[in-house]
PDB file of C-alpha atoms in Angstrom:
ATOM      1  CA  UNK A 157     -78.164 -64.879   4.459  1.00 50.00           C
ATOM      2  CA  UNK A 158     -75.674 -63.269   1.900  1.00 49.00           C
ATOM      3  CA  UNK A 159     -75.639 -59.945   3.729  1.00 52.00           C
ATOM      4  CA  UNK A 160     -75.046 -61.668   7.278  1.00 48.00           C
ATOM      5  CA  UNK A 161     -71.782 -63.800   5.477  1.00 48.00           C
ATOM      6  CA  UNK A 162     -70.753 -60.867   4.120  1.00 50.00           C
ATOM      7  CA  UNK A 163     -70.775 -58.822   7.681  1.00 49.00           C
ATOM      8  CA  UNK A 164     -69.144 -61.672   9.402  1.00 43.00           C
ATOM      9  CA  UNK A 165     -66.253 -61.551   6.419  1.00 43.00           C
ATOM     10  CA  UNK A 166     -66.015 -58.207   7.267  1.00 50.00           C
ATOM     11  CA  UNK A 167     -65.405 -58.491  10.895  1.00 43.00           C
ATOM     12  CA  UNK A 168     -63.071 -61.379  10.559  1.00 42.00           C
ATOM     13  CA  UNK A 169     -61.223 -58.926   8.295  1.00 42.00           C
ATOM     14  CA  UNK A 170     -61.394 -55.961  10.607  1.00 46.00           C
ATOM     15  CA  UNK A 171     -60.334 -58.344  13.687  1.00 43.00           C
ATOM     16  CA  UNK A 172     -57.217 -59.631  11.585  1.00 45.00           C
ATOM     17  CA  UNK A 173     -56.376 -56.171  10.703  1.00 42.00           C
ATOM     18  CA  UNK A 174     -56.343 -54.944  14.214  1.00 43.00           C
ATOM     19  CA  UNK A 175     -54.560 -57.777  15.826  1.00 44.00           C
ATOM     20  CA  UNK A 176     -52.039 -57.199  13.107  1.00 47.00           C
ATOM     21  CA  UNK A 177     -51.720 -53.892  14.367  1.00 44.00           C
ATOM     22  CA  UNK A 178     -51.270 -54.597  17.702  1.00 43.00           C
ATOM     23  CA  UNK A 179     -48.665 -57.408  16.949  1.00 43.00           C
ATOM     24  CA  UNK A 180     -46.779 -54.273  14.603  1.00 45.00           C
ATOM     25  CA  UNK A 181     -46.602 -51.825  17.240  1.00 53.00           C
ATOM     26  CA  UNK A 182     -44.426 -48.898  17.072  1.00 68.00           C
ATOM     27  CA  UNK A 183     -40.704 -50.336  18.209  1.00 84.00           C
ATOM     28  CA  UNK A 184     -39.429 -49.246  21.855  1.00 96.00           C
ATOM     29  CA  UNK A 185     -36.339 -49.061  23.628  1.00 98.00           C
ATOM     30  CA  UNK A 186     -35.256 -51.932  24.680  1.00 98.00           C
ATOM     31  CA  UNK A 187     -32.149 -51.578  26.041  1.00 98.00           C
ATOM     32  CA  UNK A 188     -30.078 -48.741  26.617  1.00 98.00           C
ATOM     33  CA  UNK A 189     -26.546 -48.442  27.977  1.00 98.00           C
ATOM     34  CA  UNK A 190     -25.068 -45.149  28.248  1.00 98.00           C
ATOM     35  CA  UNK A 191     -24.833 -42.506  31.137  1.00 98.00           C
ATOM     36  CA  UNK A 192     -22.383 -40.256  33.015  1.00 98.00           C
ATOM     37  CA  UNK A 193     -23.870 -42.078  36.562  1.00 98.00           C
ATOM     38  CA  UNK A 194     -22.841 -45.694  36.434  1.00 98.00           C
ATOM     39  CA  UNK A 195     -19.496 -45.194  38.300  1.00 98.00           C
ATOM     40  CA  UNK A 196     -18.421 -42.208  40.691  1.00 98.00           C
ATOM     41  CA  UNK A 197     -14.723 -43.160  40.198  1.00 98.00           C
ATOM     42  CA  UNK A 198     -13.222 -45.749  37.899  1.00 98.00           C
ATOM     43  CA  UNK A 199     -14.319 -49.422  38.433  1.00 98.00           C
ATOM     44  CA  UNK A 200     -12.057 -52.543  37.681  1.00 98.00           C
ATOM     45  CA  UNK A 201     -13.839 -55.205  35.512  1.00 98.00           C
ATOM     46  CA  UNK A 202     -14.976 -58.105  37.966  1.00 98.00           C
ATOM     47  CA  UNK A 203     -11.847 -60.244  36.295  1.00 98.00           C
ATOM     48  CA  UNK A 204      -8.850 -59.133  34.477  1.00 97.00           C
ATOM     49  CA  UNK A 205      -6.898 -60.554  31.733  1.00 98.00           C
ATOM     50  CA  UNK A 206      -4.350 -62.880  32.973  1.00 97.00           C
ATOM     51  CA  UNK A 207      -0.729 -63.009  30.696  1.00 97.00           C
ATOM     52  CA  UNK A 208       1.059 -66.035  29.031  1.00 97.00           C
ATOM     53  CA  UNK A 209       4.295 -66.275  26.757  1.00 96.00           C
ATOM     54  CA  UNK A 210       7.386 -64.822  26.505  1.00 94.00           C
ATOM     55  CA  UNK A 211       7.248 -63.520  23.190  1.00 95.00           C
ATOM     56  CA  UNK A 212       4.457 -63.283  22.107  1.00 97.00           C
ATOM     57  CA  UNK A 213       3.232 -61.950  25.253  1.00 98.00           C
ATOM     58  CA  UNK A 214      -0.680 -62.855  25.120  1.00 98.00           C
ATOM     59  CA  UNK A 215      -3.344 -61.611  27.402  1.00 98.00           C
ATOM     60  CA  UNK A 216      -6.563 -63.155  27.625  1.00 98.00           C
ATOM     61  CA  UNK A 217      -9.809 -62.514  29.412  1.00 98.00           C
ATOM     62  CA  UNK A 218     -11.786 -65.937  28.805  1.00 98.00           C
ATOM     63  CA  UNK A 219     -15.290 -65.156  27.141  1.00 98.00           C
ATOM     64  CA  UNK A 220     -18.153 -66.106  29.562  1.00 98.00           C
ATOM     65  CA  UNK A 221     -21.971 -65.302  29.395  1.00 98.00           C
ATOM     66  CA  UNK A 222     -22.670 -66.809  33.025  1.00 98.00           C
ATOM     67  CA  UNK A 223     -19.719 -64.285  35.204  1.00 98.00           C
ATOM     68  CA  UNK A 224     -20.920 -61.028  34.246  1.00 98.00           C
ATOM     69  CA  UNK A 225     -17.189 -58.876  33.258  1.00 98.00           C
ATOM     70  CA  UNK A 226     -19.111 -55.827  34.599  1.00 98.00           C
ATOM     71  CA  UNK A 227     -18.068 -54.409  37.977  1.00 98.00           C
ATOM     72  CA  UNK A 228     -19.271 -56.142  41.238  1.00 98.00           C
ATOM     73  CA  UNK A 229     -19.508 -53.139  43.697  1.00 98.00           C
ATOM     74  CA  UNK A 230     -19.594 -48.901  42.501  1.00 98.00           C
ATOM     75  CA  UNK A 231     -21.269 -49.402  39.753  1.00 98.00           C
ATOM     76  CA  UNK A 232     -25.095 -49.139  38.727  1.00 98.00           C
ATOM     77  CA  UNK A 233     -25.610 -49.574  35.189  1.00 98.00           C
ATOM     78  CA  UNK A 234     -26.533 -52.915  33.458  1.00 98.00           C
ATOM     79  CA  UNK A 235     -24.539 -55.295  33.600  1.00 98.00           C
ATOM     80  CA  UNK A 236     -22.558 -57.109  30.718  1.00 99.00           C
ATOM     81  CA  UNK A 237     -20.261 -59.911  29.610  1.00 99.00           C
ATOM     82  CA  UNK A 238     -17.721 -60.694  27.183  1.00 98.00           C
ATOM     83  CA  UNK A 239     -13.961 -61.790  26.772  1.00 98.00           C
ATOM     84  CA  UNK A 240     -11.015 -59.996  25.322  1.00 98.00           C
ATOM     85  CA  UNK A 241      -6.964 -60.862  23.962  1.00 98.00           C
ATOM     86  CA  UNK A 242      -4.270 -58.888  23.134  1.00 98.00           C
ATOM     87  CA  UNK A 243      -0.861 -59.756  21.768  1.00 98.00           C
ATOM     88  CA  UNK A 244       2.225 -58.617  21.569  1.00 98.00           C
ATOM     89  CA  UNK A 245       5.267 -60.067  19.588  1.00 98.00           C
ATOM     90  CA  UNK A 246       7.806 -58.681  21.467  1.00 97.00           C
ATOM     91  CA  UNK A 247       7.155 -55.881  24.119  1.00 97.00           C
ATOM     92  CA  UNK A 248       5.855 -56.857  27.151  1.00 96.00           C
ATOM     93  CA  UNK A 249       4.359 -53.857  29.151  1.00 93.00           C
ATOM     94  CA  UNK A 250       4.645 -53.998  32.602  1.00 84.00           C
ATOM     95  CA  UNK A 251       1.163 -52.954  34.132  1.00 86.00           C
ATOM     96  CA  UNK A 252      -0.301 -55.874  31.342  1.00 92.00           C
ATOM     97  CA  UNK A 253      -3.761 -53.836  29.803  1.00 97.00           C
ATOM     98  CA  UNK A 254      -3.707 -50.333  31.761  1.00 97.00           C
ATOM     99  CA  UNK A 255      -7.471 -50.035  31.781  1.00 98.00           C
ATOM    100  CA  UNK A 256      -9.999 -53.077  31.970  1.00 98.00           C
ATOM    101  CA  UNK A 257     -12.809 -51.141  33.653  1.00 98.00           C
ATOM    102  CA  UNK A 258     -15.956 -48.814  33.513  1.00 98.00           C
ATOM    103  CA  UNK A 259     -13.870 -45.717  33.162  1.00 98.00           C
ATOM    104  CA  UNK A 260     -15.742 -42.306  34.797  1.00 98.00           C
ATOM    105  CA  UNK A 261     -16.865 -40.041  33.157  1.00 98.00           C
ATOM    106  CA  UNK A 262     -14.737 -39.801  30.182  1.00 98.00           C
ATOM    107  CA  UNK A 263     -15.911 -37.512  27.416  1.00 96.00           C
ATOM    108  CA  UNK A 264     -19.122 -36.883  29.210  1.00 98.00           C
ATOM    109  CA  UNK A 265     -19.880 -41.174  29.613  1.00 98.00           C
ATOM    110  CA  UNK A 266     -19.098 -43.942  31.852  1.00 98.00           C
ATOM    111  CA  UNK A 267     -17.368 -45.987  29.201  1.00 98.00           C
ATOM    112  CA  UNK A 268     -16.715 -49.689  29.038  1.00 99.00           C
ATOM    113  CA  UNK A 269     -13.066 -49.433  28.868  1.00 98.00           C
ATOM    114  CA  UNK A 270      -9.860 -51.107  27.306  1.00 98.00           C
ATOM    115  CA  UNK A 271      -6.147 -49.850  26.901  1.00 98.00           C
ATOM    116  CA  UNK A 272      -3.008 -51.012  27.392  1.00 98.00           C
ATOM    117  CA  UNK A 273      -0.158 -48.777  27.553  1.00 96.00           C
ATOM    118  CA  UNK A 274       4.125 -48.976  27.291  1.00 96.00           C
ATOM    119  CA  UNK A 275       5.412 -45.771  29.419  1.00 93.00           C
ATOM    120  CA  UNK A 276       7.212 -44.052  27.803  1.00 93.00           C
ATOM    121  CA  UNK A 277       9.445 -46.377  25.671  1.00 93.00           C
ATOM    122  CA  UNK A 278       5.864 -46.902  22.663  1.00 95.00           C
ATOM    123  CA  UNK A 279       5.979 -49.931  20.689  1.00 97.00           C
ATOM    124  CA  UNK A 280       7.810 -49.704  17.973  1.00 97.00           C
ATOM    125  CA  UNK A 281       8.937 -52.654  16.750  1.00 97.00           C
ATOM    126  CA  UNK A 282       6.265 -54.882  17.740  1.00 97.00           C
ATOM    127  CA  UNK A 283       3.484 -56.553  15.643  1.00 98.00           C
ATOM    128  CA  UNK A 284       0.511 -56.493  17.835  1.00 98.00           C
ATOM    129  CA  UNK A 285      -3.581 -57.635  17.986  1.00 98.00           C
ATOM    130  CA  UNK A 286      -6.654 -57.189  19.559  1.00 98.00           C
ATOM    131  CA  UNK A 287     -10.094 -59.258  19.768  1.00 98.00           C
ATOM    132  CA  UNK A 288     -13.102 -58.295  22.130  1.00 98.00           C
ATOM    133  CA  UNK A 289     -16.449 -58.901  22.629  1.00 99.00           C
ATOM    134  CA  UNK A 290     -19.070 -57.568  24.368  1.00 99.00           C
ATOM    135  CA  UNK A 291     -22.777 -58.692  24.790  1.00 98.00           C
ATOM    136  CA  UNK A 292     -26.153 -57.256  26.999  1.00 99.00           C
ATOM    137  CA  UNK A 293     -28.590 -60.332  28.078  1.00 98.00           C
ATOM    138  CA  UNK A 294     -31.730 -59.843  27.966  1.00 98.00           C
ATOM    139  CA  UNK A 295     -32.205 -60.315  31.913  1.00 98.00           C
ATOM    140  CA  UNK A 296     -30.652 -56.877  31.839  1.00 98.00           C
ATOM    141  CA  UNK A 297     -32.800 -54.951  29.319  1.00 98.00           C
ATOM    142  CA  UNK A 298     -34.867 -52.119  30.771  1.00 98.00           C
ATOM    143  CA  UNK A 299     -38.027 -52.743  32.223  1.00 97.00           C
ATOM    144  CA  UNK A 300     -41.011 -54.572  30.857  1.00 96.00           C
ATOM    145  CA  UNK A 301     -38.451 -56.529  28.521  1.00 98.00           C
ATOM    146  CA  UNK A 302     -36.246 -58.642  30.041  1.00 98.00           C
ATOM    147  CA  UNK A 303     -38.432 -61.696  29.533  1.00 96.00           C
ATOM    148  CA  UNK A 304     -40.391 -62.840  26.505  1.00 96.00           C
ATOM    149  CA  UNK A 305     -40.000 -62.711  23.137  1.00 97.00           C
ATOM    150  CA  UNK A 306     -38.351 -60.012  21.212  1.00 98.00           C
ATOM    151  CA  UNK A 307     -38.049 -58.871  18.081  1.00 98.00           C
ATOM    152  CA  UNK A 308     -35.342 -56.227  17.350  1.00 98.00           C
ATOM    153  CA  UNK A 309     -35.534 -53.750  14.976  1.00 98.00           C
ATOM    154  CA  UNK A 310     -32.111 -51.414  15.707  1.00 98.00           C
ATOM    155  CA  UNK A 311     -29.296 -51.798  17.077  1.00 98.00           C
ATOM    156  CA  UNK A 312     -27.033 -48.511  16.999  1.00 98.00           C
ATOM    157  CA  UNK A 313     -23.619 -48.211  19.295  1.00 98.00           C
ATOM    158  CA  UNK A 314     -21.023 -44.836  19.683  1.00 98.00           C
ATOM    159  CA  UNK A 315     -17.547 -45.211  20.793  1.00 98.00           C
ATOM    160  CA  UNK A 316     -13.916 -43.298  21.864  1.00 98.00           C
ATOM    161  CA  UNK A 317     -11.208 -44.663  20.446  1.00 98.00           C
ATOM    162  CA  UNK A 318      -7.929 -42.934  19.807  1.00 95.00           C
ATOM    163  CA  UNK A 319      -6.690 -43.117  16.464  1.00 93.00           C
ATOM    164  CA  UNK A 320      -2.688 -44.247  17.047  1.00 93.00           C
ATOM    165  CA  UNK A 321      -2.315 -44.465  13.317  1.00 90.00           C
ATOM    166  CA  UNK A 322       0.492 -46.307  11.259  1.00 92.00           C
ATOM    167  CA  UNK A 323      -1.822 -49.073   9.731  1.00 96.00           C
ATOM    168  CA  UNK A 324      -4.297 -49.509  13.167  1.00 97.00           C
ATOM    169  CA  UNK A 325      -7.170 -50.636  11.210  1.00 97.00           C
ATOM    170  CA  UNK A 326     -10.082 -51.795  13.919  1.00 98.00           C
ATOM    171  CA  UNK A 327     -12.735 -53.348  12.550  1.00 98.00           C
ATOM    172  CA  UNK A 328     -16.456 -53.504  14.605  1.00 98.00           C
ATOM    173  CA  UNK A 329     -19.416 -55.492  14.165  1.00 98.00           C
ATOM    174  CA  UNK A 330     -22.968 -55.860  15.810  1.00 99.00           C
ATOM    175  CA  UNK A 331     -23.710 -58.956  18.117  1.00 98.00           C
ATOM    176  CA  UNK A 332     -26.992 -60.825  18.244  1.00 98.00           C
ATOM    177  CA  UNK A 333     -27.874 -64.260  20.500  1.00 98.00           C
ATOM    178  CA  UNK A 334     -30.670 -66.461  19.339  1.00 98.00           C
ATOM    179  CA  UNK A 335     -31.498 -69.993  20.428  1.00 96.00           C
ATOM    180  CA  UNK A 336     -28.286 -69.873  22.560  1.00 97.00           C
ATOM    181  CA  UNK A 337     -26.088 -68.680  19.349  1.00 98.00           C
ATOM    182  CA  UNK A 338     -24.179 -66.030  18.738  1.00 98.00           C
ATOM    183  CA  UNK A 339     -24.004 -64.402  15.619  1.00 98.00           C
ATOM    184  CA  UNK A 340     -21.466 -61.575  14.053  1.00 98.00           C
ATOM    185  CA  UNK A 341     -22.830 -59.001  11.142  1.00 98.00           C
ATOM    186  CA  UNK A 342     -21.132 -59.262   7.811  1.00 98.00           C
ATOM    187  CA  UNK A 343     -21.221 -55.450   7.967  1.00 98.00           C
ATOM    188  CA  UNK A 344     -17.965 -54.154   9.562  1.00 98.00           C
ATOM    189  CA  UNK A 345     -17.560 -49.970  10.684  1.00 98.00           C
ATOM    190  CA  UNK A 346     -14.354 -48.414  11.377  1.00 98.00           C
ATOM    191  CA  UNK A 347     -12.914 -48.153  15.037  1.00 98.00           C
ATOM    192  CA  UNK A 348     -10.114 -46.608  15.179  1.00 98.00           C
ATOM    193  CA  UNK A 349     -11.123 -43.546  16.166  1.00 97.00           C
ATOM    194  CA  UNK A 350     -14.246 -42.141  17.827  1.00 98.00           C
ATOM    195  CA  UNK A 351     -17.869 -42.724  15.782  1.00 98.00           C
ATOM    196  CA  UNK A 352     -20.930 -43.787  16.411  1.00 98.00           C
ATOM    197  CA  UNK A 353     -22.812 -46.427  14.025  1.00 98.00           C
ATOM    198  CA  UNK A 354     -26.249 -48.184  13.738  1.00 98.00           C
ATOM    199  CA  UNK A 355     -28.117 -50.159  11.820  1.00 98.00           C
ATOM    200  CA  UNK A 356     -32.628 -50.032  11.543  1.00 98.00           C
ATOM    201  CA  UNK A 357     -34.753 -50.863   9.825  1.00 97.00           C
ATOM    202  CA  UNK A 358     -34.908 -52.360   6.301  1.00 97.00           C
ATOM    203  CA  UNK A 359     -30.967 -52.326   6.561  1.00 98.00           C
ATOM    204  CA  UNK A 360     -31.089 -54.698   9.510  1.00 98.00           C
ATOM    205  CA  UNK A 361     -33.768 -56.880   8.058  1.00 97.00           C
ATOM    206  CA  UNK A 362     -31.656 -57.736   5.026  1.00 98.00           C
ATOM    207  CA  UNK A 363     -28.173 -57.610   6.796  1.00 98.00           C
ATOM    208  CA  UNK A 364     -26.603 -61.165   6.943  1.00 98.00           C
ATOM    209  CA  UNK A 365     -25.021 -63.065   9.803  1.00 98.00           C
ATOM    210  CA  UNK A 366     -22.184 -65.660  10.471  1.00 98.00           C
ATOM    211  CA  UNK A 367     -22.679 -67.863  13.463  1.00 98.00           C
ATOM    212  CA  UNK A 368     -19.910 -66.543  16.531  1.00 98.00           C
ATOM    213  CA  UNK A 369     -18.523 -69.053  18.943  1.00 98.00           C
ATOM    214  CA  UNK A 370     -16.719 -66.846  21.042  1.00 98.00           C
ATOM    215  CA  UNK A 371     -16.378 -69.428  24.071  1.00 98.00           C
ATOM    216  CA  UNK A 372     -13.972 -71.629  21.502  1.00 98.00           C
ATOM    217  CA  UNK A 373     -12.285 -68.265  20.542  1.00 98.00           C
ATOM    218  CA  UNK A 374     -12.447 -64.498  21.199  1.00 98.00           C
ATOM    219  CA  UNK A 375     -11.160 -64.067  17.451  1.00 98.00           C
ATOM    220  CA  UNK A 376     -13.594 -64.453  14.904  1.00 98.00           C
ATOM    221  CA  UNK A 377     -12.457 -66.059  11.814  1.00 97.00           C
ATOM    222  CA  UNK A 378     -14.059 -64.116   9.086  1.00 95.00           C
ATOM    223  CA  UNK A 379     -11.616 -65.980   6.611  1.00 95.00           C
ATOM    224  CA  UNK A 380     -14.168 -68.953   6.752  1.00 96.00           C
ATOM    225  CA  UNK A 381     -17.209 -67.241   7.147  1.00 98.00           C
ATOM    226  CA  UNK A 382     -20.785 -67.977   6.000  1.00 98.00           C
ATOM    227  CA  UNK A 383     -23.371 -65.015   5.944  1.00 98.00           C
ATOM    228  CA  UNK A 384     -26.580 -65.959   5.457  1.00 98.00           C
ATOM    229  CA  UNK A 385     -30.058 -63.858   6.626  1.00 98.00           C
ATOM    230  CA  UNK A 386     -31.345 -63.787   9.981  1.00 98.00           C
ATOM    231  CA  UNK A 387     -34.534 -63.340  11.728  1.00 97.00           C
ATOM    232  CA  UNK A 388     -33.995 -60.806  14.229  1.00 98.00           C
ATOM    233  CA  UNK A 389     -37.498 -62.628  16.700  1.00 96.00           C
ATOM    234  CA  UNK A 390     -36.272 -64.109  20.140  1.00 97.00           C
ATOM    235  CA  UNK A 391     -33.011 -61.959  20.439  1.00 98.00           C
ATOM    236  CA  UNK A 392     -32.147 -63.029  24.192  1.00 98.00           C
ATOM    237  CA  UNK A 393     -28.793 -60.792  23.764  1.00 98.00           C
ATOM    238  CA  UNK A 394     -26.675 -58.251  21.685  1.00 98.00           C
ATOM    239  CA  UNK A 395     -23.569 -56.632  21.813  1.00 98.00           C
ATOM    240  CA  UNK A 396     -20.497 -55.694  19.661  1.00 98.00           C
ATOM    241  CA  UNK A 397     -17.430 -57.492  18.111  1.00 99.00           C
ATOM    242  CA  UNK A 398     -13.797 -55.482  17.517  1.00 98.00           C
ATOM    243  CA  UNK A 399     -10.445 -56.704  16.126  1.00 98.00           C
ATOM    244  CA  UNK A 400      -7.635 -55.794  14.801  1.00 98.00           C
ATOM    245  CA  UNK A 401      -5.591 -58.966  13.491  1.00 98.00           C
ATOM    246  CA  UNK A 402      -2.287 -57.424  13.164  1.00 98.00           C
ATOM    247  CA  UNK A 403      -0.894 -53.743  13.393  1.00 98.00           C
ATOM    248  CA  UNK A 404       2.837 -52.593  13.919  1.00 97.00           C
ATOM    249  CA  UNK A 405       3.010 -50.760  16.684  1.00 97.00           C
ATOM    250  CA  UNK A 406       4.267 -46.808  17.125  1.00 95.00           C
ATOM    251  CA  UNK A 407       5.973 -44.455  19.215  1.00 94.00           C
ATOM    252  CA  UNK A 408       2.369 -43.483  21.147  1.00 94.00           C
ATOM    253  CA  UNK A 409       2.420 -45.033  24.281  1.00 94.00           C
ATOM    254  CA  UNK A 410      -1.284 -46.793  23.699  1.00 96.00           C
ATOM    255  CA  UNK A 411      -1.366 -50.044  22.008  1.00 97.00           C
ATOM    256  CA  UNK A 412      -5.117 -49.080  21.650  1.00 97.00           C
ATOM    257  CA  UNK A 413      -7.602 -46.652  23.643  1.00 97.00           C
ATOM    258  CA  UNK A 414     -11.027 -47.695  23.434  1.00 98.00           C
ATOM    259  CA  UNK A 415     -14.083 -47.219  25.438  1.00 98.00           C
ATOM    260  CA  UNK A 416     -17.859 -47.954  24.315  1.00 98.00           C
ATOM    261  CA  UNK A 417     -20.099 -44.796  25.154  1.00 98.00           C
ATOM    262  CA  UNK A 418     -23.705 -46.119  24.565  1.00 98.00           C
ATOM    263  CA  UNK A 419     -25.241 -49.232  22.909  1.00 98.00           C
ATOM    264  CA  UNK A 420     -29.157 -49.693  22.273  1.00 98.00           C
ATOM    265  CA  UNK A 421     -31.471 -51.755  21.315  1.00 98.00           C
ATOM    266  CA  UNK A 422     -35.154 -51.063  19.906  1.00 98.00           C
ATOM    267  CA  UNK A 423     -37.505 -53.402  18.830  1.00 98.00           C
ATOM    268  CA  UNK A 424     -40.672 -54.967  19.943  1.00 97.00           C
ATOM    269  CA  UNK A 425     -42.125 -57.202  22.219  1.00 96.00           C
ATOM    270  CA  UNK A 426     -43.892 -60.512  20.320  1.00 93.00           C
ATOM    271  CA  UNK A 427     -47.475 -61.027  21.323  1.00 88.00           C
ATOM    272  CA  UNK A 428     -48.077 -64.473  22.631  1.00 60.00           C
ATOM    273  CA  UNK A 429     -49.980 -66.596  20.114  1.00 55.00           C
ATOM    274  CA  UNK A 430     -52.502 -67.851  22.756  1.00 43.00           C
ATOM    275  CA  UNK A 431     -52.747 -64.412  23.895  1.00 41.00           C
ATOM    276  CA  UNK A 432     -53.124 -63.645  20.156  1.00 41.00           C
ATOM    277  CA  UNK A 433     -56.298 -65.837  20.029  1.00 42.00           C
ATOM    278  CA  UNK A 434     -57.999 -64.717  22.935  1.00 40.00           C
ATOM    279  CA  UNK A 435     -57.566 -61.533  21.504  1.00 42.00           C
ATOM    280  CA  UNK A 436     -59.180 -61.950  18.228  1.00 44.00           C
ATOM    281  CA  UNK A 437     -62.207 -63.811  19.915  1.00 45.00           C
ATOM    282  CA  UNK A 438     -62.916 -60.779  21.410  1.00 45.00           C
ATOM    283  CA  UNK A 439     -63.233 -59.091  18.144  1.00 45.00           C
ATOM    284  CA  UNK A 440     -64.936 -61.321  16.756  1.00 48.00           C
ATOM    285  CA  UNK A 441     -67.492 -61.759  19.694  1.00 48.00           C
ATOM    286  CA  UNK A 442     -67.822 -58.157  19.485  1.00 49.00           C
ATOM    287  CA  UNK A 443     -68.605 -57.779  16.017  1.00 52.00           C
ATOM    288  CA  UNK A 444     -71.152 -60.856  16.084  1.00 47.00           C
ATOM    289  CA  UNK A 445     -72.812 -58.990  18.998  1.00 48.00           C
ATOM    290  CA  UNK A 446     -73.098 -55.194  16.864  1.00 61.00           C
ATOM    291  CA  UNK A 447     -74.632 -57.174  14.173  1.00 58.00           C
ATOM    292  CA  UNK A 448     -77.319 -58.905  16.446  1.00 51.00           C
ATOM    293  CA  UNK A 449     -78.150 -55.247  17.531  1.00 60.00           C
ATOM    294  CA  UNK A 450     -78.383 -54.133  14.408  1.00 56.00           C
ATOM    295  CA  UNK A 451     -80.632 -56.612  12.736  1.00 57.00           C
ATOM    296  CA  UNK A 452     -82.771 -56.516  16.060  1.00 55.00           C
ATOM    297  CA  UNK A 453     -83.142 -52.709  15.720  1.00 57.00           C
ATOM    298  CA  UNK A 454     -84.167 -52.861  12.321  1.00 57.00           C
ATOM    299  CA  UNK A 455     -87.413 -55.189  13.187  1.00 53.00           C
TER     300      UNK A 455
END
């Protein structure tokens, strides 16, 4: 009697360790944005910013999650969202932001694009900001993930950006959506000229998050901030968060130059629990069975 408790500990044991396994798979890709193939020419955003004030001159492209910003015709990668402003105090350029589009094939990627230039008088003179957002739902993730439950594991993004100095100090940081809220990483990386950055791992696991409301404003208010920890399960959407609250602006004729080169996304996909269940019956079905075998042979 001892010996058969003991077996059916042991399978119990073994079935736990291998569903465990199976619910700890190596991560995957996700998501993946990033290619010289998107675009065959450059592609205007689906909206633009539209322009207010007379000094300031603002420029706002209203955050939405429901009208993708992506292009709606020429273009073949994934599509996105977001919301943007820029301000100036004093200079208003007459073309508004230059570039809101997927630009082609700029340093070797169809980049997600934003600049806004003053030909050929600069800004000098002018205190000036920027705030932008963009986020990747989950309906849009690569295939075999765009429904269920995720958890994410990595999230890693490279940029252009050219560095128009005086104090131009752009600030990034990662995006997540769960339960239908955004949140903003307390880590921030430096944008103002071209990088790459990414966070894995045990670095994610223990990086903290402040709850983003970007539909109430573009311009996160890190000045009131709480960062608290965050379990990365049921991510339905990431993306990135830039700003710069205030720069003086320069002789160059960019305000700011920035296009996003390739963001992904790695993680897993989180087993069912009913699934789950059925799963370890099996195993433990299939261990009751060995054992019947076994004793039966031995007779």
């Amino acid at each position: 009697m001892k010996n058969t408790q003991s077996s059916l500990v042991n399978i119990l044991l073994s079935a736990s360790l291998i569903v465990g396994c199976a619910a700890t798979a190596q991560a995957d890709v996700l998501f993946n944005y990033g290619s010289d193939s998107y675009v065959t020419g450059d592609k205007n955003f689906s909206h633009k910013a539209t322009e207010s004030g007379t000094g300031p001159y603002v420029f706002v492209n209203a955050f939405s999650d429901t009208t993708a910003l992506s292009p709606t015709s020429g273009y073949t990668g994934p599509l996105f969202y977001g919301g943007y402003d820029f301000s100036s105090s004093n200079i208003n350029p007459e073309s508004g932001i230059s570039r809101q589009q997927v630009r082609n094939n700029y340093q070797s990627y169809d980049q997600i694009f934003l600049k806004c230039t003053n030909f050929p008088d600069g800004w000098t003179g002018a205190d000036l900001s920027l705030h932008a957002v963009f986020v990747f739902q989950q309906a849009d993730y690569n295939s075999g993930y765009t429904t269920g439950d995720l958890s994410v594991d990595g999230l890693s993004v490279s940029w252009g950006s050219v560095n128009i100095g005086g104090d131009f100090d752009l600030a990034g940081r990662l995006v997540v959506q769960i339960g239908g809220t955004y949140y903003v990483s307390q880590t921030t990386f430096a944008m103002s000229s071209d990088g790459s950055f990414s966070l894995s791992g045990s670095a994610l696991s223990t990086e903290t998050w402040a709850v983003y409301n970007p539909t109430a404003s573009i311009n996160f208010d890190q000045s009131s901030a709480v960062y608290s920890s965050l379990d990365l399960d049921n991510v339905t959407a990431t993306g990135l968060y830039f700003e710069d609250d205030l720069w003086s602006g320069g002789t160059y004729d960019a305000a700011f130059d920035l296009g996003i080169k390739t963001y992904e996304v790695s993680g897993t996909v989180i087993p069912e629990p009913a699934h789950m269940s059925v799963l370890l019956g099996i195993f433990i079905l299939f261990g009751l069975c060995r054992r019947l075998r076994s004793r039966r042979s031995g007779l």
